[in-house]
Short mmCIF file of C-alpha atoms in Angstrom, two decimals:
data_model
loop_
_atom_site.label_atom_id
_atom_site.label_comp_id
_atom_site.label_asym_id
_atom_site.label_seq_id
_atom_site.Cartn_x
_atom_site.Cartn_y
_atom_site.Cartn_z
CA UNK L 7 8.68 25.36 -17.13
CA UNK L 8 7.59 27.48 -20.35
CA UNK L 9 6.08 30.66 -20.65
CA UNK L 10 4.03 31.49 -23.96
CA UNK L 11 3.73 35.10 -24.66
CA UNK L 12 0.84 36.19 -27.36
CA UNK L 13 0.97 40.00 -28.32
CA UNK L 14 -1.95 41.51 -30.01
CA UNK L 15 -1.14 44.14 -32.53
CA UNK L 16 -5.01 45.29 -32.42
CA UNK L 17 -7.75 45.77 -29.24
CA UNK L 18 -9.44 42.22 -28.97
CA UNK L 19 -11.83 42.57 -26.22
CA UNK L 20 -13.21 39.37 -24.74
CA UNK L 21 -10.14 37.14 -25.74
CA UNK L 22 -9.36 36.09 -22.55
CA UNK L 23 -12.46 33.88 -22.54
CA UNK L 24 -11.33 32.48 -25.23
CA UNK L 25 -8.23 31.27 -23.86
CA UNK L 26 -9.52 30.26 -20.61
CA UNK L 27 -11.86 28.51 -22.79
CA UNK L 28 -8.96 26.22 -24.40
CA UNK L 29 -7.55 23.46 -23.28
CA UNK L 30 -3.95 23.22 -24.04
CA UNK L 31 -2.66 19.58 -24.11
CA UNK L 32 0.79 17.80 -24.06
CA UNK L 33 2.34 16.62 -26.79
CA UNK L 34 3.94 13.97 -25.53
CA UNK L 35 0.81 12.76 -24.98
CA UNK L 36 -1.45 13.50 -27.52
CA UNK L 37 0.98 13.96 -30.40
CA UNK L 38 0.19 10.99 -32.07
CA UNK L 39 -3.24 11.38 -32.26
CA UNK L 40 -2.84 15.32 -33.48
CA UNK L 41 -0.62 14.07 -36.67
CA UNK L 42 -2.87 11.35 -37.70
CA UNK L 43 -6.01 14.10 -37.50
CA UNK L 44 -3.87 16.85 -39.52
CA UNK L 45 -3.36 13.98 -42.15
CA UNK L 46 -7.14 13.25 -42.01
CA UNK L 47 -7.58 16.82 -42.39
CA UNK L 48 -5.01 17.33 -45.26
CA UNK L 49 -6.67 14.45 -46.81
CA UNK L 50 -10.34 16.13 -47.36
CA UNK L 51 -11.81 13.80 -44.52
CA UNK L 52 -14.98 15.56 -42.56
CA UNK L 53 -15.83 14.89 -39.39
CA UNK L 54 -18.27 11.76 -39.78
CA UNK L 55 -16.45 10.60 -42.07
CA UNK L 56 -15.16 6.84 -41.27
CA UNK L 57 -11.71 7.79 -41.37
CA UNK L 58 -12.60 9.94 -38.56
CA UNK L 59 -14.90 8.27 -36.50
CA UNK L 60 -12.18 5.54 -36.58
CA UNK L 61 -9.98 7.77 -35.19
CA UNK L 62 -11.91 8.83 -32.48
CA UNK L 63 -12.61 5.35 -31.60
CA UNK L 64 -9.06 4.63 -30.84
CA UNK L 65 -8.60 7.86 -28.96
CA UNK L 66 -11.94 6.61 -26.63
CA UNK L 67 -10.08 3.49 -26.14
CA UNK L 68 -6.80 5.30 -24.62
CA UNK L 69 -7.24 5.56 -20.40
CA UNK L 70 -4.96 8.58 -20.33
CA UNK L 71 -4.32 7.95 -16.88
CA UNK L 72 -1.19 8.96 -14.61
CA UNK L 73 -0.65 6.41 -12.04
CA UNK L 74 -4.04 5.41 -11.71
CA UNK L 75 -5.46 8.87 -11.98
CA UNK L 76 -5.91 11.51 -14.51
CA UNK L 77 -3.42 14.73 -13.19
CA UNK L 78 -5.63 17.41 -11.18
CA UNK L 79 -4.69 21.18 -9.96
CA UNK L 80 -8.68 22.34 -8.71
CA UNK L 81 -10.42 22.12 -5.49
CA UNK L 82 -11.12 18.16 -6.42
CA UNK L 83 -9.39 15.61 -7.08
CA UNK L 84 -10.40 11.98 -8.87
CA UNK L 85 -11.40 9.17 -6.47
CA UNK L 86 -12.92 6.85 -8.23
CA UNK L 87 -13.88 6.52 -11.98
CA UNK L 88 -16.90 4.18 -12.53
CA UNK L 89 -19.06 3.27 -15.42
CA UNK L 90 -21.69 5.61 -14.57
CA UNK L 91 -20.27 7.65 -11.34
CA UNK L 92 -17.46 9.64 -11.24
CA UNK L 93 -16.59 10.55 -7.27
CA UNK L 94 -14.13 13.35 -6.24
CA UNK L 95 -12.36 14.36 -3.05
CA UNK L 96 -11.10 17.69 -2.14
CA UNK L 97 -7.48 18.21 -3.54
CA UNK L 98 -6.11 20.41 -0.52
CA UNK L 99 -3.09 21.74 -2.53
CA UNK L 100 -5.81 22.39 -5.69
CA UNK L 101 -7.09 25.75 -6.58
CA UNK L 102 -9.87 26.72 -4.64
CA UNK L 103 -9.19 23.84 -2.08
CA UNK L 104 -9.60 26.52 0.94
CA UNK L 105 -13.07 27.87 -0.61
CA UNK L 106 -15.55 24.56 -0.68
CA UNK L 107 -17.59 23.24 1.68
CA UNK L 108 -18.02 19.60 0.48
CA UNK L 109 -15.53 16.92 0.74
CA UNK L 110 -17.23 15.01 -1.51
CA UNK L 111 -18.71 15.80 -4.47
CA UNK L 112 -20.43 12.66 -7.42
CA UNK L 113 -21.41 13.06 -10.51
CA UNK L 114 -23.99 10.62 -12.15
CA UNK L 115 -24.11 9.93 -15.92
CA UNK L 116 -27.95 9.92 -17.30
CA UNK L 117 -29.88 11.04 -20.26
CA UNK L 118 -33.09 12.93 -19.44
CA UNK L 119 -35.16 9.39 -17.78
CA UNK L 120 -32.29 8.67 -15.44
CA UNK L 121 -32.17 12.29 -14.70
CA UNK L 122 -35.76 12.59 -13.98
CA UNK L 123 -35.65 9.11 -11.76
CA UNK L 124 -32.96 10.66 -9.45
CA UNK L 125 -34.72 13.99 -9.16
CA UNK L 126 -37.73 11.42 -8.14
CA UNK L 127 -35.10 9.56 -5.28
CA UNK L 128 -33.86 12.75 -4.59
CA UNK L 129 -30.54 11.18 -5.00
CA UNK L 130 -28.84 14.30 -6.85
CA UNK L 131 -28.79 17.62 -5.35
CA UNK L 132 -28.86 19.36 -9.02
CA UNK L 133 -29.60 17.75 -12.67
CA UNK L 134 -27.65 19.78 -15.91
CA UNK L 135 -30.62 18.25 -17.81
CA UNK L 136 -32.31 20.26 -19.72
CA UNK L 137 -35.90 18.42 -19.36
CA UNK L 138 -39.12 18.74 -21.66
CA UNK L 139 -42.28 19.64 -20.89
CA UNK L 140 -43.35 15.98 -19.67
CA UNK L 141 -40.70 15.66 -17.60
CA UNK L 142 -41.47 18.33 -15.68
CA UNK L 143 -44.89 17.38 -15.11
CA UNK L 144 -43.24 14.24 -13.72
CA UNK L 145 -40.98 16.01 -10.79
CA UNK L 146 -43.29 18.68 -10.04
CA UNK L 147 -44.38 17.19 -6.60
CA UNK L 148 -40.90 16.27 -5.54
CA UNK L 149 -40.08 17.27 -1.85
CA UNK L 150 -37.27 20.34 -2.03
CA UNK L 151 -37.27 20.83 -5.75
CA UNK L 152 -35.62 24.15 -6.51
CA UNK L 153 -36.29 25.14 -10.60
CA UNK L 154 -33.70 27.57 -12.09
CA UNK L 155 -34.15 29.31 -14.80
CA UNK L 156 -31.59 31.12 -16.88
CA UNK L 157 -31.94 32.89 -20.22
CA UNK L 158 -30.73 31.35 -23.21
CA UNK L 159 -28.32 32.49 -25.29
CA UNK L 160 -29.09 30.63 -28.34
CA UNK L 161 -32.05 29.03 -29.87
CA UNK L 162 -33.44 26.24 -32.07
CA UNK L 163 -34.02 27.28 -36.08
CA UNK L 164 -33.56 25.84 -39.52
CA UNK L 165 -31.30 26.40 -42.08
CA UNK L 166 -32.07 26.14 -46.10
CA UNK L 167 -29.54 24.81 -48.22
CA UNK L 168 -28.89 27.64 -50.78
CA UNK L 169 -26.39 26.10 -52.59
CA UNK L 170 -28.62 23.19 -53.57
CA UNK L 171 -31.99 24.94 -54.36
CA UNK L 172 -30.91 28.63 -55.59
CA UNK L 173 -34.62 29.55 -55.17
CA UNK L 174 -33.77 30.06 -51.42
CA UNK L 175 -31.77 32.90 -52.31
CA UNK L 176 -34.27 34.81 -52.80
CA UNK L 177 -35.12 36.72 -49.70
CA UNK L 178 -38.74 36.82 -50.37
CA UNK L 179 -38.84 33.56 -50.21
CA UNK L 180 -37.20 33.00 -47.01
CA UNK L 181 -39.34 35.49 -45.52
CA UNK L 182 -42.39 34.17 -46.10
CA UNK L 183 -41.57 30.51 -44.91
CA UNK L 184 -41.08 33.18 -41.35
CA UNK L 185 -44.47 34.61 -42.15
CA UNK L 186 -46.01 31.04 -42.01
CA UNK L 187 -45.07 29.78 -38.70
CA UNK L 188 -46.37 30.08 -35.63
CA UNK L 189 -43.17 30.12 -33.35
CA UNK L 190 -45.63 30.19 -30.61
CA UNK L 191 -46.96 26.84 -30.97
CA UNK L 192 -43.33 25.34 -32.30
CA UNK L 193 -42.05 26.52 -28.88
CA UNK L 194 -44.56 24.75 -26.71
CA UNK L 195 -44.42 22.00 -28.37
CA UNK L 196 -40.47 21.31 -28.91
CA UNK L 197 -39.79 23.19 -25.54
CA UNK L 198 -42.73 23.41 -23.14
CA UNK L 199 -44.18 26.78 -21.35
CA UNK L 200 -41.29 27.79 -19.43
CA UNK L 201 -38.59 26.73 -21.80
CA UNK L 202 -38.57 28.96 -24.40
CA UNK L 203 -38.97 32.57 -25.60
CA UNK L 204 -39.36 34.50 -28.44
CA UNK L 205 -36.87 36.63 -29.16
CA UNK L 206 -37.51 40.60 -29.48
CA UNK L 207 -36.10 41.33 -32.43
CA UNK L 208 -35.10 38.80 -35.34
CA UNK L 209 -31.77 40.38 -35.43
CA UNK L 210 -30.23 37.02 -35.07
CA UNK L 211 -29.07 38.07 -31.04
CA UNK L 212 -30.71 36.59 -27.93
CA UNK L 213 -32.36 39.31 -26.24
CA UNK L 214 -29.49 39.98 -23.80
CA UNK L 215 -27.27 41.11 -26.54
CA UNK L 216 -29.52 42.83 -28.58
CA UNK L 217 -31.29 44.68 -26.13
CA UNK L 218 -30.96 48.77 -26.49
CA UNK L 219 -28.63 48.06 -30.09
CA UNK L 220 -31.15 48.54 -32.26
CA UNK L 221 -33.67 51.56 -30.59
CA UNK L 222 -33.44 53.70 -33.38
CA UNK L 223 -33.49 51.03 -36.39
CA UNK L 224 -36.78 49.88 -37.78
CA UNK L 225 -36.88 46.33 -38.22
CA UNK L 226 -39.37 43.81 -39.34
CA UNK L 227 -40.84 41.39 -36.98
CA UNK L 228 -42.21 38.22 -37.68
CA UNK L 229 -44.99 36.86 -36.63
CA UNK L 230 -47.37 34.56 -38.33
CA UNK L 231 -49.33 35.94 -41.54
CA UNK L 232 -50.19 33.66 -44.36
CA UNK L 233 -51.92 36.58 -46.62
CA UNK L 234 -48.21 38.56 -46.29
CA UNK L 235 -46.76 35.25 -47.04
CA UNK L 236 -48.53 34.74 -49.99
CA UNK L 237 -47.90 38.42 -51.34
CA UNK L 238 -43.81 37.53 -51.22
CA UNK L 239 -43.68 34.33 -52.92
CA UNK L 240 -46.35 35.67 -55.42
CA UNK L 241 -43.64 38.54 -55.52
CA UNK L 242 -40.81 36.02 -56.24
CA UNK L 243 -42.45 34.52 -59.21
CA UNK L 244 -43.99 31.37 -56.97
CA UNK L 245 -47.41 30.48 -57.79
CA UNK L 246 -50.34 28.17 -55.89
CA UNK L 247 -51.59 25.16 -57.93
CA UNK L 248 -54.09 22.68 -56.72
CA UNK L 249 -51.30 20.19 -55.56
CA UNK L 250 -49.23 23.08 -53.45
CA UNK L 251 -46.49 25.66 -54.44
CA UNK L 252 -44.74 25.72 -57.49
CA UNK L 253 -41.25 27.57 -57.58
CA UNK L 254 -40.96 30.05 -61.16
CA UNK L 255 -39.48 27.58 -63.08
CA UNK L 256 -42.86 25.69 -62.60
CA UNK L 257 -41.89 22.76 -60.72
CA UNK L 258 -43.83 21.77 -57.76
CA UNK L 259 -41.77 23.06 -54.06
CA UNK L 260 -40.64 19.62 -52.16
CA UNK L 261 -38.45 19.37 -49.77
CA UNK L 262 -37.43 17.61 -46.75
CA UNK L 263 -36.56 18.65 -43.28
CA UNK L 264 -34.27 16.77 -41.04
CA UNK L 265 -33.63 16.37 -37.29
CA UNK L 266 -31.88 14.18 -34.97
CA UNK L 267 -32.93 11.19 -33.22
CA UNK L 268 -32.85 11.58 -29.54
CA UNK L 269 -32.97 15.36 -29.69
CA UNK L 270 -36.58 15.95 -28.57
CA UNK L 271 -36.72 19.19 -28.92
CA UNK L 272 -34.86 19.61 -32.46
CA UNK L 273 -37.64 16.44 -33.49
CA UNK L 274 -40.22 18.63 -32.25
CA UNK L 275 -39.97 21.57 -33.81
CA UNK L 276 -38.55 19.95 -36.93
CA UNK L 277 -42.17 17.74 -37.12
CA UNK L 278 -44.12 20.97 -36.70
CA UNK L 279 -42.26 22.72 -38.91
CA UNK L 280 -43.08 20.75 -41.26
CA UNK L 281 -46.88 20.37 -40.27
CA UNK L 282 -47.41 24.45 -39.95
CA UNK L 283 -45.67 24.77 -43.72
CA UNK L 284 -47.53 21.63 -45.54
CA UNK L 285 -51.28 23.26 -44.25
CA UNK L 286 -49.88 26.50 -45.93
CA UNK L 287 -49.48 24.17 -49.31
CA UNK L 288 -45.71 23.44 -49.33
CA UNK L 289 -44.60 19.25 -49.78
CA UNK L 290 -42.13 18.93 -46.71
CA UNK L 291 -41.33 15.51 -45.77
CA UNK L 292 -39.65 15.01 -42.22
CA UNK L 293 -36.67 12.69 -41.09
CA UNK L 294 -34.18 12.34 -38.33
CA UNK L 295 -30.98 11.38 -38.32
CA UNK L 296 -29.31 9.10 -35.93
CA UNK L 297 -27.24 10.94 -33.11
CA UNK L 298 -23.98 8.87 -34.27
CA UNK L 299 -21.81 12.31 -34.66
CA UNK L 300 -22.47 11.99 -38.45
CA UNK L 301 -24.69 14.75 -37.98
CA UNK L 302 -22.09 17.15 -37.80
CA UNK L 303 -20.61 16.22 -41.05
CA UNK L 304 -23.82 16.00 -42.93
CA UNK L 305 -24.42 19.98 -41.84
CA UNK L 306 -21.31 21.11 -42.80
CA UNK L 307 -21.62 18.97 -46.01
CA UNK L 308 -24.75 21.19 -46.92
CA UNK L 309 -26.10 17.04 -46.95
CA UNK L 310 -29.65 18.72 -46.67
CA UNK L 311 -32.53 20.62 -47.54
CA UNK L 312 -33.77 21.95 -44.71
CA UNK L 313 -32.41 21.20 -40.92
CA UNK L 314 -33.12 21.67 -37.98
CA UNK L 315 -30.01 23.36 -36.43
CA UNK L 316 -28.58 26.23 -33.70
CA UNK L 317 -29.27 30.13 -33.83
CA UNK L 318 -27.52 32.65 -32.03
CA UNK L 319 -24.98 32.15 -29.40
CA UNK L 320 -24.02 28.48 -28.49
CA UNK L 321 -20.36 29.24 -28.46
CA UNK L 322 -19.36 32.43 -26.65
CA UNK L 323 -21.17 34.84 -24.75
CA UNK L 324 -20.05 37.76 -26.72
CA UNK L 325 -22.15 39.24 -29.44
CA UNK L 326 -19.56 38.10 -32.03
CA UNK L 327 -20.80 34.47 -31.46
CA UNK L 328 -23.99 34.52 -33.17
CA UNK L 329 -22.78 36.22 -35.95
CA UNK L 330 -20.26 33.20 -36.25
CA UNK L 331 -23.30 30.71 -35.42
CA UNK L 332 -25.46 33.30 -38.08
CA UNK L 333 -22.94 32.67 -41.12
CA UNK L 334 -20.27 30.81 -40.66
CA UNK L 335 -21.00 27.62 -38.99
CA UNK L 336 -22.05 25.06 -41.33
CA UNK L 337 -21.45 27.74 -44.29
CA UNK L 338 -17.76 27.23 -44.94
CA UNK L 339 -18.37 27.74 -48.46
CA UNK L 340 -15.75 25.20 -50.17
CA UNK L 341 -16.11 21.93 -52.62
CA UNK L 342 -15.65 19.86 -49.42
CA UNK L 343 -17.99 21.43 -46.87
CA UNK L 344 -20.28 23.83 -48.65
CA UNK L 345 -22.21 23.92 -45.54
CA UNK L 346 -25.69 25.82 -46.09
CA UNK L 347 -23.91 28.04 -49.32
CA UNK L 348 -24.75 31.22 -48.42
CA UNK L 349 -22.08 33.84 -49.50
CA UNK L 350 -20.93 36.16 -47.10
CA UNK L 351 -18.32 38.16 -49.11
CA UNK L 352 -21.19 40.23 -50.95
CA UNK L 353 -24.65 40.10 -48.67
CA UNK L 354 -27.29 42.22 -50.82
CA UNK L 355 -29.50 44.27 -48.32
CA UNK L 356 -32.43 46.96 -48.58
CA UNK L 357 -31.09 49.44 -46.72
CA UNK L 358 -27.08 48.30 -45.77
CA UNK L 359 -26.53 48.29 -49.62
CA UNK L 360 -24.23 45.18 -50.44
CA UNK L 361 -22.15 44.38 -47.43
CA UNK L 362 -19.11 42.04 -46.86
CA UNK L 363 -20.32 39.78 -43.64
CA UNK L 364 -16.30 38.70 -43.60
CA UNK L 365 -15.05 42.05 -42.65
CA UNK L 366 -17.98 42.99 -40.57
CA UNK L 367 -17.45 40.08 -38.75
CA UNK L 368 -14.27 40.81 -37.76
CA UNK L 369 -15.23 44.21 -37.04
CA UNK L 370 -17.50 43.16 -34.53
CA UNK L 371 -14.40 41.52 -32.55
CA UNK L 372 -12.40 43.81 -32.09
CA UNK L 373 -11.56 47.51 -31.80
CA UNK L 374 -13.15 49.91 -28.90
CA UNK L 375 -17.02 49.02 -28.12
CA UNK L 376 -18.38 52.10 -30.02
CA UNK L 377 -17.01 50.21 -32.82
CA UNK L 378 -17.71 47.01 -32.34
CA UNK L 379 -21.64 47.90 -31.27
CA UNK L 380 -21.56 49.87 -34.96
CA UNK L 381 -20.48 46.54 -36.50
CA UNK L 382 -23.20 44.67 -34.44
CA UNK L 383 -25.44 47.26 -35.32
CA UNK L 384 -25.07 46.61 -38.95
CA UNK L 385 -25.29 42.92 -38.62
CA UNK L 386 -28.38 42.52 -36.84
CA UNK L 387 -30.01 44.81 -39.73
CA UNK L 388 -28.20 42.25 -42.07
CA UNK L 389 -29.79 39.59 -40.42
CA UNK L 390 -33.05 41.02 -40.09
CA UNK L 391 -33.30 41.99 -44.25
CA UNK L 392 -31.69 38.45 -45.17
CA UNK L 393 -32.01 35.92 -42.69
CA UNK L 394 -29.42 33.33 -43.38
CA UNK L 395 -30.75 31.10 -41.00
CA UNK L 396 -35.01 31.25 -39.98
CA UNK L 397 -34.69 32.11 -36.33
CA UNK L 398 -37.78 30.31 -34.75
CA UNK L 399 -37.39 30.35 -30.65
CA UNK L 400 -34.70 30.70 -28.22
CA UNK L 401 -34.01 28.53 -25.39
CA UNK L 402 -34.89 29.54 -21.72
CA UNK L 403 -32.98 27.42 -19.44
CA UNK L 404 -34.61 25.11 -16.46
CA UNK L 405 -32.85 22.83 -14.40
CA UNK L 406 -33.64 21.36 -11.29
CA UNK L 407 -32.01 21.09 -8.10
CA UNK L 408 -32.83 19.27 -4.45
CA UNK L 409 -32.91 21.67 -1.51
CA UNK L 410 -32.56 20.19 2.24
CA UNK L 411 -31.25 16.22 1.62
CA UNK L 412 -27.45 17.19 1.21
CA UNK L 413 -27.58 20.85 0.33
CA UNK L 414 -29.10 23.95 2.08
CA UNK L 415 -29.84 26.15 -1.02
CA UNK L 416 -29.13 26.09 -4.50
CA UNK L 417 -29.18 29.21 -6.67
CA UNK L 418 -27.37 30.45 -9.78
CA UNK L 419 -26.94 33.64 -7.57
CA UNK L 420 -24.51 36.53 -9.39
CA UNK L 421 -24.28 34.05 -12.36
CA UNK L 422 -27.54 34.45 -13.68
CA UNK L 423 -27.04 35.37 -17.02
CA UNK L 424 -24.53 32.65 -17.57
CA UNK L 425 -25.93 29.71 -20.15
CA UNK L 426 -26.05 26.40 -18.46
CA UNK L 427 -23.99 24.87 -21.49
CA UNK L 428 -21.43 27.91 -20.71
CA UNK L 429 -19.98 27.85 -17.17
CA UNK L 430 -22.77 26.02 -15.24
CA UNK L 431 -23.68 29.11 -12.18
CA UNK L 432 -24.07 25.94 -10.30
CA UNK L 433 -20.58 23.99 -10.71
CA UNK L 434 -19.24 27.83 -9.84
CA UNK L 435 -20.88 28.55 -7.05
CA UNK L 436 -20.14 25.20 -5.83
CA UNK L 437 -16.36 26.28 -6.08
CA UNK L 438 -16.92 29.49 -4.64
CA UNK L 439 -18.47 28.23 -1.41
CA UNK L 440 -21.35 29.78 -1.94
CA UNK L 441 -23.13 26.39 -2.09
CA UNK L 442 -23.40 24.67 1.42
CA UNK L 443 -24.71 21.92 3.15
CA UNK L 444 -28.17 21.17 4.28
#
């Protein structure tokens, strides 16, 4: 019965994904909830924090049901809500109603072994999982199996606390940590062949975004070389003792790099990280966190000396995203969440001069595209002099489907380029019709 009406008083290309992209919710409803979290907020309490996590305990307890059911308007409706299956019917009056071809459609909850043992059954027709190297192995011989791959738009990295060793502001420095790894191996290990790629320019942009940007800009590239290493910390004042590096104020260079447990792949390249940098003489200690949400907090917290964290584009697939991913996640720069401390108001560069990230950033959002590819322009050299996060791999995405138990053929089709964590090509083209039955 309401109408909202939002006028822009600049060009803001791509904002309707944004608001497709949120979900607006009743207040009626979730009022209650919403006040206690703007007091939390108001209060200085960080996600993780038990305050919160209390919070979000209570709202997990809540059914949220109408009549039974939770209120639907899409091709499919709720039938039954299980522990572990959720099943849906078509909704005839739903959107998209007239367009599918399945009346019934299940989906199975499972971390990467269930997901593997129904690919095995063939009891699911497609898996969101995004399964390691082993697992693959494992399903290789199963009868139909359909693997899709779709480029990644972000990738797996590490950030270094600034604000809490000031010797990492040095850019020398953090270009020679990218001079000692072998992204290569990290890749295969954390991701298998297949799931991973390294990116074409260290511009901070998956390769989609960054392709034809940057033709007539010379960047740097790296790829593994200890001597070049060992020229820019020598550079920055760093010297090699018999027991490893020493930082210019003489003390020995320790510090640790965390992960998360459960998150293979952030594990993996977290352990080798560490590995490729203690053979080059640094004293890196490993350690994962548990995957209890506190993780979250503990990034933004700048609770850390290394981690293992995000590059690029996890959050929208416009080039803006990675710059927010680049800077600004996990970097909000105040007493409560310093984040990784990196400033972004006055960015010294070789070649940019010194550049304010803030208003680039913002730049890069809106505007006409000849402006906004000048802003992205500038960024990516940013990134590439700088590199406020170390960009190690991106992520090449392979699922799995089943072809001729319940469905004909699976495909991601005209939705290629579209991240599985994004809108999955899959769940579309199941809406679409495009998706049949075997």
């Amino acid at each position: 019965d309401l109408t909202v009406t939002v006028v822009y008083t600049e060009v803001f290309p791509g904002v309707d994904h944004g608001v497709l992209k949120t979900q607006v919710l009743p207040h009626a409803r979730y009022g209650e909830w919403m006040d206690q979290a703007a007091e939390l907020v108001a209060s200085g309490v960080v996600q993780g924090d038990p305050e919160q996590s209390a919070l979000s305990e209570q709202i997990a307890a809540e059914d949220f049901l109408d009549d039974g059911m939770p209120v639907t308007c899409g091709a499919y409706k709720f039938e039954e809500i299980g522990e572990t299956v959720v099943t849906f019917s078509v909704h005839s009056d739903g959107l998209f109603a007239d367009q599918v071809n399945f009346d019934t459609v299940e989906v199975q909850k499972g971390d990467n072994a269930a997901s593997v043992q129904m690919l095995l059954n063939r009891e699911v027709d497609y898996s969101t999982q995004v399964l390691g190297a082993t697992d693959r192995q494992t399903i290789a011989g199963v009868e139909g199996l359909k693997e899709i791959s779709t480029p990644g738009y972000d990738g797996i990295g590490l950030m270094l606390n600034q604000g809490r060793f000031p010797e990492f502001a040095d850019v020398r420095v953090r270009k020679a940590f990218m001079y000692v790894f072998d992204t290569e191996i990290i890749g295969e290990i954390a991701k298998g062949a297949g799931g991973y790629y390294i990116p074409a320019t260290y511009t901070g942009l998956p390769d989609p975004h960054a392709e034809g940007l940057f033709d007539d800009v010379e960047l740097e590239y790296y790829a593994s070389d200890h001597d070049k290493a060992t020229s820019l910390l020598e550079e920055a004042g760093w010297t090699k003792e018999d027991d490893g590096w020493h930082k210019p104020d003489g003390a020995l260079a320790e510090y640790e790099i965390i992960g998360i447990d459960g998150w293979t792949d952030f594990a993996l390249t977290g352990e080798q990280a560490m590995s490729q940098l203690n053979e080059f003489g640094f004293t890196i200690t490993y350690r994962n966190l548990p995957d209890d949400g506190n993780q979250w907090g503990t990034w933004g917290a700048g609770d850390f000396d290394i981690a293992v964290r995000q590059w690029a584009n996890p959050f929208v697939p416009y080039v803006y995203g990675s710059w927010q991913m680049a800077w600004f996640t996990d970097n909000a720069n105040t007493a409560d969440a310093p984040g990784m401390g990196i400033p972004t108001d006055a960015v010294e560069t070789q070649t940019q001069g010194t550049v304010n990230v803030d208003e680039l950033y913002l730049k890069a959002q809106k505007g006409t595209e000849a402006e906004q590819a000048e802003a992205n322009k500038q960024l990516g050299i940013v990134f590439n002099e700088t590199l406020p996060r170390l960009p190690l791999f991106l992520n090449q995405r392979v699922t799995y489907a089943i072809e001729g138990e319940r469905v004909e053929k699976v495909d991601s089709g005209a939705y290629e380029l579209n991240d599985v964590y994004f809108d999955n090509p899959i769940m579309i083209r199941i809406l679409d019709g495009s998706i049949e039955p075997a």
